[in-house]
Short mmCIF file of C-alpha atoms and ligand atoms in Angstrom, two decimals:
data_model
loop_
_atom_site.label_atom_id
_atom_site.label_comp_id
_atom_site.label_asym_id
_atom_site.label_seq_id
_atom_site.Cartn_x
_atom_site.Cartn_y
_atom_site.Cartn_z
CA UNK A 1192 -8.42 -8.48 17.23
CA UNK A 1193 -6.58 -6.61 14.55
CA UNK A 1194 -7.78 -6.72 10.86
CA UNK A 1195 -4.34 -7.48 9.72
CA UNK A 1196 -1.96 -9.08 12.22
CA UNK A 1197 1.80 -9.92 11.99
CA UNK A 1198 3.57 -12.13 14.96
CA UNK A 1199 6.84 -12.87 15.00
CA UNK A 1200 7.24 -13.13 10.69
CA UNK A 1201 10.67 -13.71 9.61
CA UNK A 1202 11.63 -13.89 5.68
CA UNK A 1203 15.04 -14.41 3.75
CA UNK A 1204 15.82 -14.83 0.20
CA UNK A 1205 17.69 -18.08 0.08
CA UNK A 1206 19.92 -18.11 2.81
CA UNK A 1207 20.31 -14.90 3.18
CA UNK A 1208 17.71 -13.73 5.66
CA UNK A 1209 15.80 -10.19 5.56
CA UNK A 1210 13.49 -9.86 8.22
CA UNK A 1211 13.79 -11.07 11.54
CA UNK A 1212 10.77 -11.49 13.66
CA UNK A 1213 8.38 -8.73 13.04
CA UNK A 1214 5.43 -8.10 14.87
CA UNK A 1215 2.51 -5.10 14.58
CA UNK A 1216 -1.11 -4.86 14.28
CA UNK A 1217 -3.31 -3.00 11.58
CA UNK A 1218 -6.73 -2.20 12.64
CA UNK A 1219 -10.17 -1.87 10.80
CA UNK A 1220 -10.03 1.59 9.11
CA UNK A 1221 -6.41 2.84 10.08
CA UNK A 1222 -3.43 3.08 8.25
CA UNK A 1223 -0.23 2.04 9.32
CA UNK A 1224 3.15 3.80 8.48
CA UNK A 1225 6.49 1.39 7.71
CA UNK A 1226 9.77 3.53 7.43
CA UNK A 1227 12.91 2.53 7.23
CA UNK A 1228 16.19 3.43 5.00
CA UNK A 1229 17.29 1.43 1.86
CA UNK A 1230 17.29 -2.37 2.30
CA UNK A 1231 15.67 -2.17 5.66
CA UNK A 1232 13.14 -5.00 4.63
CA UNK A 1233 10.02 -2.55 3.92
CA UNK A 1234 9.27 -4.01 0.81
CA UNK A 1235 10.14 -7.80 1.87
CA UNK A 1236 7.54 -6.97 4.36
CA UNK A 1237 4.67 -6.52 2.15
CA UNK A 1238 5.62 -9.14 -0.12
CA UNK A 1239 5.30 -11.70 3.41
CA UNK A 1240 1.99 -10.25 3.83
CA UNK A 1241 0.35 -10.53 0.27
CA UNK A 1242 1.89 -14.32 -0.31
CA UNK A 1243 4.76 -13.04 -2.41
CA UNK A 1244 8.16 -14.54 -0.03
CA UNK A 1245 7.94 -17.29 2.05
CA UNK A 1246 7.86 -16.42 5.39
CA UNK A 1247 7.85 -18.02 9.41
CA UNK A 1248 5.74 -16.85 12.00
CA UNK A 1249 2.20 -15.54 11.77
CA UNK A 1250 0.13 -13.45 9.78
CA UNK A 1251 -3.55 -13.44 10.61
CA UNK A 1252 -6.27 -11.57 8.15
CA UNK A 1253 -9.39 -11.25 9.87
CA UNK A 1254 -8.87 -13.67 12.11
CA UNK A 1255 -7.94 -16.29 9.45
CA UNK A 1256 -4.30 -17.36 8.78
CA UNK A 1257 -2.80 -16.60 5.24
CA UNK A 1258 0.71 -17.42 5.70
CA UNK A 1259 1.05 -19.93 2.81
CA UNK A 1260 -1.55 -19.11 0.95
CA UNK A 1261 -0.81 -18.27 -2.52
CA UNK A 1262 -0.38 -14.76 -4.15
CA UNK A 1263 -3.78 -14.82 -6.11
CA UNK A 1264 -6.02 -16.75 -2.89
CA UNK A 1265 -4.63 -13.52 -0.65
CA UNK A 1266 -5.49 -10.91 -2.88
CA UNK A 1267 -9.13 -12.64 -3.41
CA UNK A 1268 -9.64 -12.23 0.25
CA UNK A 1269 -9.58 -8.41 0.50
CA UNK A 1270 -5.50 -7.31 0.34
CA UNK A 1271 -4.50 -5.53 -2.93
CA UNK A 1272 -0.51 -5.05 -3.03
CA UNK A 1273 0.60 -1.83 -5.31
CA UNK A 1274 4.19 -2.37 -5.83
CA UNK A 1275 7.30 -0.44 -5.91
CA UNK A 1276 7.21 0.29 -9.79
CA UNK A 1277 3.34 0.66 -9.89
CA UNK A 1278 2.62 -2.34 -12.11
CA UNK A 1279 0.30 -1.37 -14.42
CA UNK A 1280 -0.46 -2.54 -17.64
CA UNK A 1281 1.00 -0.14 -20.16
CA UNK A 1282 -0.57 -1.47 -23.38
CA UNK A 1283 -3.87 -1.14 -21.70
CA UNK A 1284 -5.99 2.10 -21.69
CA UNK A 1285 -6.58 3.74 -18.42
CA UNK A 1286 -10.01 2.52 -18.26
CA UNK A 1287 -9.37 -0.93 -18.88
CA UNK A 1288 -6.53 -0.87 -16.51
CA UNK A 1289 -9.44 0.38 -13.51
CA UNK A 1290 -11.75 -2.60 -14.95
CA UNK A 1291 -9.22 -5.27 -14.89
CA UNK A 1292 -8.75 -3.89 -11.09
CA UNK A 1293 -12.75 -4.93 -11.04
CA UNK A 1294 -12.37 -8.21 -12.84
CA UNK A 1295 -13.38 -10.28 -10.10
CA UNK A 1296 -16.53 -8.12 -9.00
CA UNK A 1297 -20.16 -9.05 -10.63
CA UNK A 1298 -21.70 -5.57 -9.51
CA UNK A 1299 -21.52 -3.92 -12.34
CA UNK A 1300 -23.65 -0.81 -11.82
CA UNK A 1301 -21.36 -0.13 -8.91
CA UNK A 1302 -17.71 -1.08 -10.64
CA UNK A 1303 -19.06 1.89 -12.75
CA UNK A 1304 -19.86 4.28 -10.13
CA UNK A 1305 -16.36 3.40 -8.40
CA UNK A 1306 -14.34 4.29 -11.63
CA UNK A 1307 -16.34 7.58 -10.97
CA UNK A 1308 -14.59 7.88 -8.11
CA UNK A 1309 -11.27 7.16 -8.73
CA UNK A 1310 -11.86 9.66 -11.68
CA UNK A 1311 -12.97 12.10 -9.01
CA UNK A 1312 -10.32 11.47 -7.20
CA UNK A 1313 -7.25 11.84 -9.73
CA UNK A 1314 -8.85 14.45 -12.18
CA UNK A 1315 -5.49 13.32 -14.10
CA UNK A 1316 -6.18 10.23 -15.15
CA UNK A 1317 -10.32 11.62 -16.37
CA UNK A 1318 -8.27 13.20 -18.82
CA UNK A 1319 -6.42 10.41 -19.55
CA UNK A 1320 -9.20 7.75 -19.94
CA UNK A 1321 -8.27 6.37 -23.33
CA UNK A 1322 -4.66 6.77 -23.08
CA UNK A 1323 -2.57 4.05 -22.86
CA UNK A 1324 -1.09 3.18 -19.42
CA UNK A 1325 2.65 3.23 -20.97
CA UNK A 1326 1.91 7.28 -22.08
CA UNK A 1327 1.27 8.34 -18.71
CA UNK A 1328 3.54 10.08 -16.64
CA UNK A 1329 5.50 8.55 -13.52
CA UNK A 1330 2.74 10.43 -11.06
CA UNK A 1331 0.25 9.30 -13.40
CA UNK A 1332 1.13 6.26 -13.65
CA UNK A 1333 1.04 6.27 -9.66
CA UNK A 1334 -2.21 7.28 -9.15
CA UNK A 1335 -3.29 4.98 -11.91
CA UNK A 1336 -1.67 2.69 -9.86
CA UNK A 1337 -3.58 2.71 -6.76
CA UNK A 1338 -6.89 3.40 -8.32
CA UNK A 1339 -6.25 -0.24 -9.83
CA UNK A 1340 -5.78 -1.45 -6.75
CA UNK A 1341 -9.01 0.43 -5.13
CA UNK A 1342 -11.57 -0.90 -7.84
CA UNK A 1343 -10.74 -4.75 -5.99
CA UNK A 1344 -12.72 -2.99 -3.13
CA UNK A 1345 -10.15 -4.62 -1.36
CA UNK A 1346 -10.46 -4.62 2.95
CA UNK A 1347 -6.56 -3.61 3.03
CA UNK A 1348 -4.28 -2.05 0.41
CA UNK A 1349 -0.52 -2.35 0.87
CA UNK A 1350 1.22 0.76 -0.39
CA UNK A 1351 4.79 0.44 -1.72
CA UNK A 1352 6.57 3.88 -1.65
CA UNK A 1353 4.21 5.69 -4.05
CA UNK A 1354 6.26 8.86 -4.07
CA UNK A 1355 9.20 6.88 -5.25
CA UNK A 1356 10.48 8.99 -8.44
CA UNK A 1357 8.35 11.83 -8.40
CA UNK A 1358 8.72 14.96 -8.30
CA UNK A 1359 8.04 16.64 -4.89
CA UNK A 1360 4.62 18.60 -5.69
CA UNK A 1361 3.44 15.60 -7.92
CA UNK A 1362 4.13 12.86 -4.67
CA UNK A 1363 2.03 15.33 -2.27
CA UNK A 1364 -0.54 15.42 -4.80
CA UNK A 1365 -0.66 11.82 -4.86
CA UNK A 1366 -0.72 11.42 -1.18
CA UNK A 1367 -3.68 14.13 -0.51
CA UNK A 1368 -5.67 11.63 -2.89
CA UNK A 1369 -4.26 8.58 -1.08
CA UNK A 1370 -5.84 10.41 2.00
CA UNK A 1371 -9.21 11.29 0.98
CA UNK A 1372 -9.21 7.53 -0.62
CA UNK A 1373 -7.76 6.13 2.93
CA UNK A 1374 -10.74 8.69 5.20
CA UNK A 1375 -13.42 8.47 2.62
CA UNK A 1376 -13.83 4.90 1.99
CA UNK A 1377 -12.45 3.33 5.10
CA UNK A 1378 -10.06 1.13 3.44
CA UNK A 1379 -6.68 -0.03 6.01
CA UNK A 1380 -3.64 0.54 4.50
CA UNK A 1381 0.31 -0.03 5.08
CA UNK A 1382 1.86 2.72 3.73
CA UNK A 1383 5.51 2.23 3.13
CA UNK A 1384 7.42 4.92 2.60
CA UNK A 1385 11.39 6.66 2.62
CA UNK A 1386 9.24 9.73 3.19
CA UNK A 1387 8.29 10.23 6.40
CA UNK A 1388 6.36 13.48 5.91
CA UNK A 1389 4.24 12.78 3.24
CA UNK A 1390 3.47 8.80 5.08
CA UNK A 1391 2.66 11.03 8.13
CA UNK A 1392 -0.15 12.65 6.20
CA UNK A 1393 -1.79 9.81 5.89
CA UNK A 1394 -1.26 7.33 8.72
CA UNK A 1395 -2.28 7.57 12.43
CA UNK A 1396 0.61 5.22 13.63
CA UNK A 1397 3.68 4.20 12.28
CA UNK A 1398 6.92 1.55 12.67
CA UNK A 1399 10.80 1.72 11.65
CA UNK A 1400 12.73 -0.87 10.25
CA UNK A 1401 16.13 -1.23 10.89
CA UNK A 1402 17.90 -4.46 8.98
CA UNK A 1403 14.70 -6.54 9.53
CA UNK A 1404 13.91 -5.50 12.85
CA UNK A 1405 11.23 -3.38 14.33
CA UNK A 1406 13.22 -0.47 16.58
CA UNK A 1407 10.33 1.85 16.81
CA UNK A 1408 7.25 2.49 16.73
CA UNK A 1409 4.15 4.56 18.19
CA UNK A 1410 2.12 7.44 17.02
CA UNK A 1411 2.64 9.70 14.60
CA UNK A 1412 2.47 12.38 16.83
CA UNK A 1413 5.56 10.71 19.16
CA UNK A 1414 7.63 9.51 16.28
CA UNK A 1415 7.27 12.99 14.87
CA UNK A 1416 8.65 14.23 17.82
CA UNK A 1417 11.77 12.12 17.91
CA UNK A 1418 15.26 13.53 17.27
CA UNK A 1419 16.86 10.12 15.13
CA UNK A 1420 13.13 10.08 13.18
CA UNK A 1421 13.49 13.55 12.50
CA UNK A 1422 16.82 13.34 11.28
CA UNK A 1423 16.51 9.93 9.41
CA UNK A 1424 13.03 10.52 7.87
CA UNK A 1425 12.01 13.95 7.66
CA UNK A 1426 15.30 15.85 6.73
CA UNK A 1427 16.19 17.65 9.74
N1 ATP B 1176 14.86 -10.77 -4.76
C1 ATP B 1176 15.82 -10.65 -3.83
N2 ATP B 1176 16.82 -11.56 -3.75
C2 ATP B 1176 17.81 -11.45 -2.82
N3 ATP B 1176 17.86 -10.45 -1.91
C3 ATP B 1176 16.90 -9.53 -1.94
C4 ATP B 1176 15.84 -9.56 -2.91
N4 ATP B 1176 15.03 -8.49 -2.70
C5 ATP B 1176 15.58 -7.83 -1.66
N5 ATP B 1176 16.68 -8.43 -1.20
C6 ATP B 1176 17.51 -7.98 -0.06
O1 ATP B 1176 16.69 -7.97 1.09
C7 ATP B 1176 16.96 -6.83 1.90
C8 ATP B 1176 15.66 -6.07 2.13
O2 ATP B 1176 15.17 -5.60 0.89
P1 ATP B 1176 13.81 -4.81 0.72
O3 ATP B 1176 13.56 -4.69 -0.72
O4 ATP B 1176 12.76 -5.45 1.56
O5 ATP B 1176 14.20 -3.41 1.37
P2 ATP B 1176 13.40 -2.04 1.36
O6 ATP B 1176 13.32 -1.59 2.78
O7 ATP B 1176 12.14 -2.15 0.62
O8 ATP B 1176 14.42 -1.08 0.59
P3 ATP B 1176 14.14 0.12 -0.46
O9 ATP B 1176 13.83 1.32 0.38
O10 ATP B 1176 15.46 0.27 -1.16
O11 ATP B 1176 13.03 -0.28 -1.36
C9 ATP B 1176 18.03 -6.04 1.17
O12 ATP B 1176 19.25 -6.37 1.77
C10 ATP B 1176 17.97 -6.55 -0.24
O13 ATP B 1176 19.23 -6.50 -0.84
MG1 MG B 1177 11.43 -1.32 -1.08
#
């Protein structure tokens, strides 16, 4: 049984309907890869997961159904969500922003030792502790991002194109720490990304969407080698 399981999940926005029947399976300890071009429903698909659009179908977190449940009840069962746009809170210090990712946790000695971590892990924001979230830069903010999410100790983190706005050398340095994060601690992820290089460095196995639909999908190392992958998704 996979950790994370979707069967069949269909979504629209009003009438208008997005996704259409998507299935896949995320394991304990793996991360998963979701490509796809603008509008192909990547985002739409994490939202279904994490509670966010209403959706048909199945989707099954170890071995429990969530479809339906609300936003706040899936995230308190192990799946943090780090949006496209990063939502974090910019009035907030860095700091406060990792404890507020803790809020729910009663383990105090350890919330401590995991904001060592994270610090450990983005050296940028340990220099940026007090700052305000709002002063940070984009890749910053990005990291800060999915620190926040981390300090839930969360079972699954969905990843909403992290590289989205950065410059190239800042995304890869984001996604070598969203790879030591992702081998270090265990934590499954969906990784969505437009980038099919830097997704590649961290997942095993990876789907495309195409207007809702699944029309690929396999392991890195055959997707990699496909012509219309390599041409859509990794420039050549
Ligand atoms: N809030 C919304 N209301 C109505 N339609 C929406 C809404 N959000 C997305 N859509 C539509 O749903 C489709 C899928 O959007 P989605 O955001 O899931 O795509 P995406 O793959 O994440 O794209 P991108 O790479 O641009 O982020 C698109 O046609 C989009 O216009
Ligand atoms: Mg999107």
């Amino acid at each position: 049984m996979s950790l994370l399981e979707l069967e069949d999940v269909s979504a629209s926005y009003g009438y208008a309907p997005v996704l259409h029947g998507i299935s896949f399976g995320l394991e304990a300890n793996r991360a998963e890869g979701i490509l796809g071009a603008n509008g192909a429903g990547k985002t739409t698909t994490l939202r279904a997961i994490s509670g966010m659009v209403p959706a048909t179908g199945r989707i099954r977190f170890d071995g429990v159904d969530i479809l339906g449940k609300s936003p706040d009840r899936i995230a308190r069962m192990g799946i943090a969500h780090v949006p496209e746009g990063r939502g974090t809170l910019g009035g907030l210090s860095v700091r406060d922003n990792l404890r507020i990712g803790a809020y729910q946790r009663k383990d105090r000695k350890q919330i401590d030792e995991h904001i060592e971590f994270c610090l450990d892990l983005f050296p940028n924001l340990r220099e940026r502790i007090s700052s305000n979230a709002s002063a940070l830069s984009g890749g910053e903010q990005q990291m800060l991002a999915v620190a926040r999410a981390f300090m839930a100790q969360p079972r699954v983190i969905l990843l909403d194109e992290a590289s989205l706005g950065l410059a190239p050398s800042t995304a890869q340095r984001v996604y070598d720490a969203i790879r030591r994060l992702q081998t270090e601690t265990g934590v499954a992820m969906v990784v969505v990304e437009q980038n099919a290089s830097l997704a590649f460095s961290v997942v095993d196995h990876a789907l495309v969407l195409e207007t809702g639909r699944v029309s690929i999908e396999g392991p890195k190392e055959s997707l990699m080698g496909m012509d219309e992958v390599r041409r859509a998704y990794l420039g050549g």
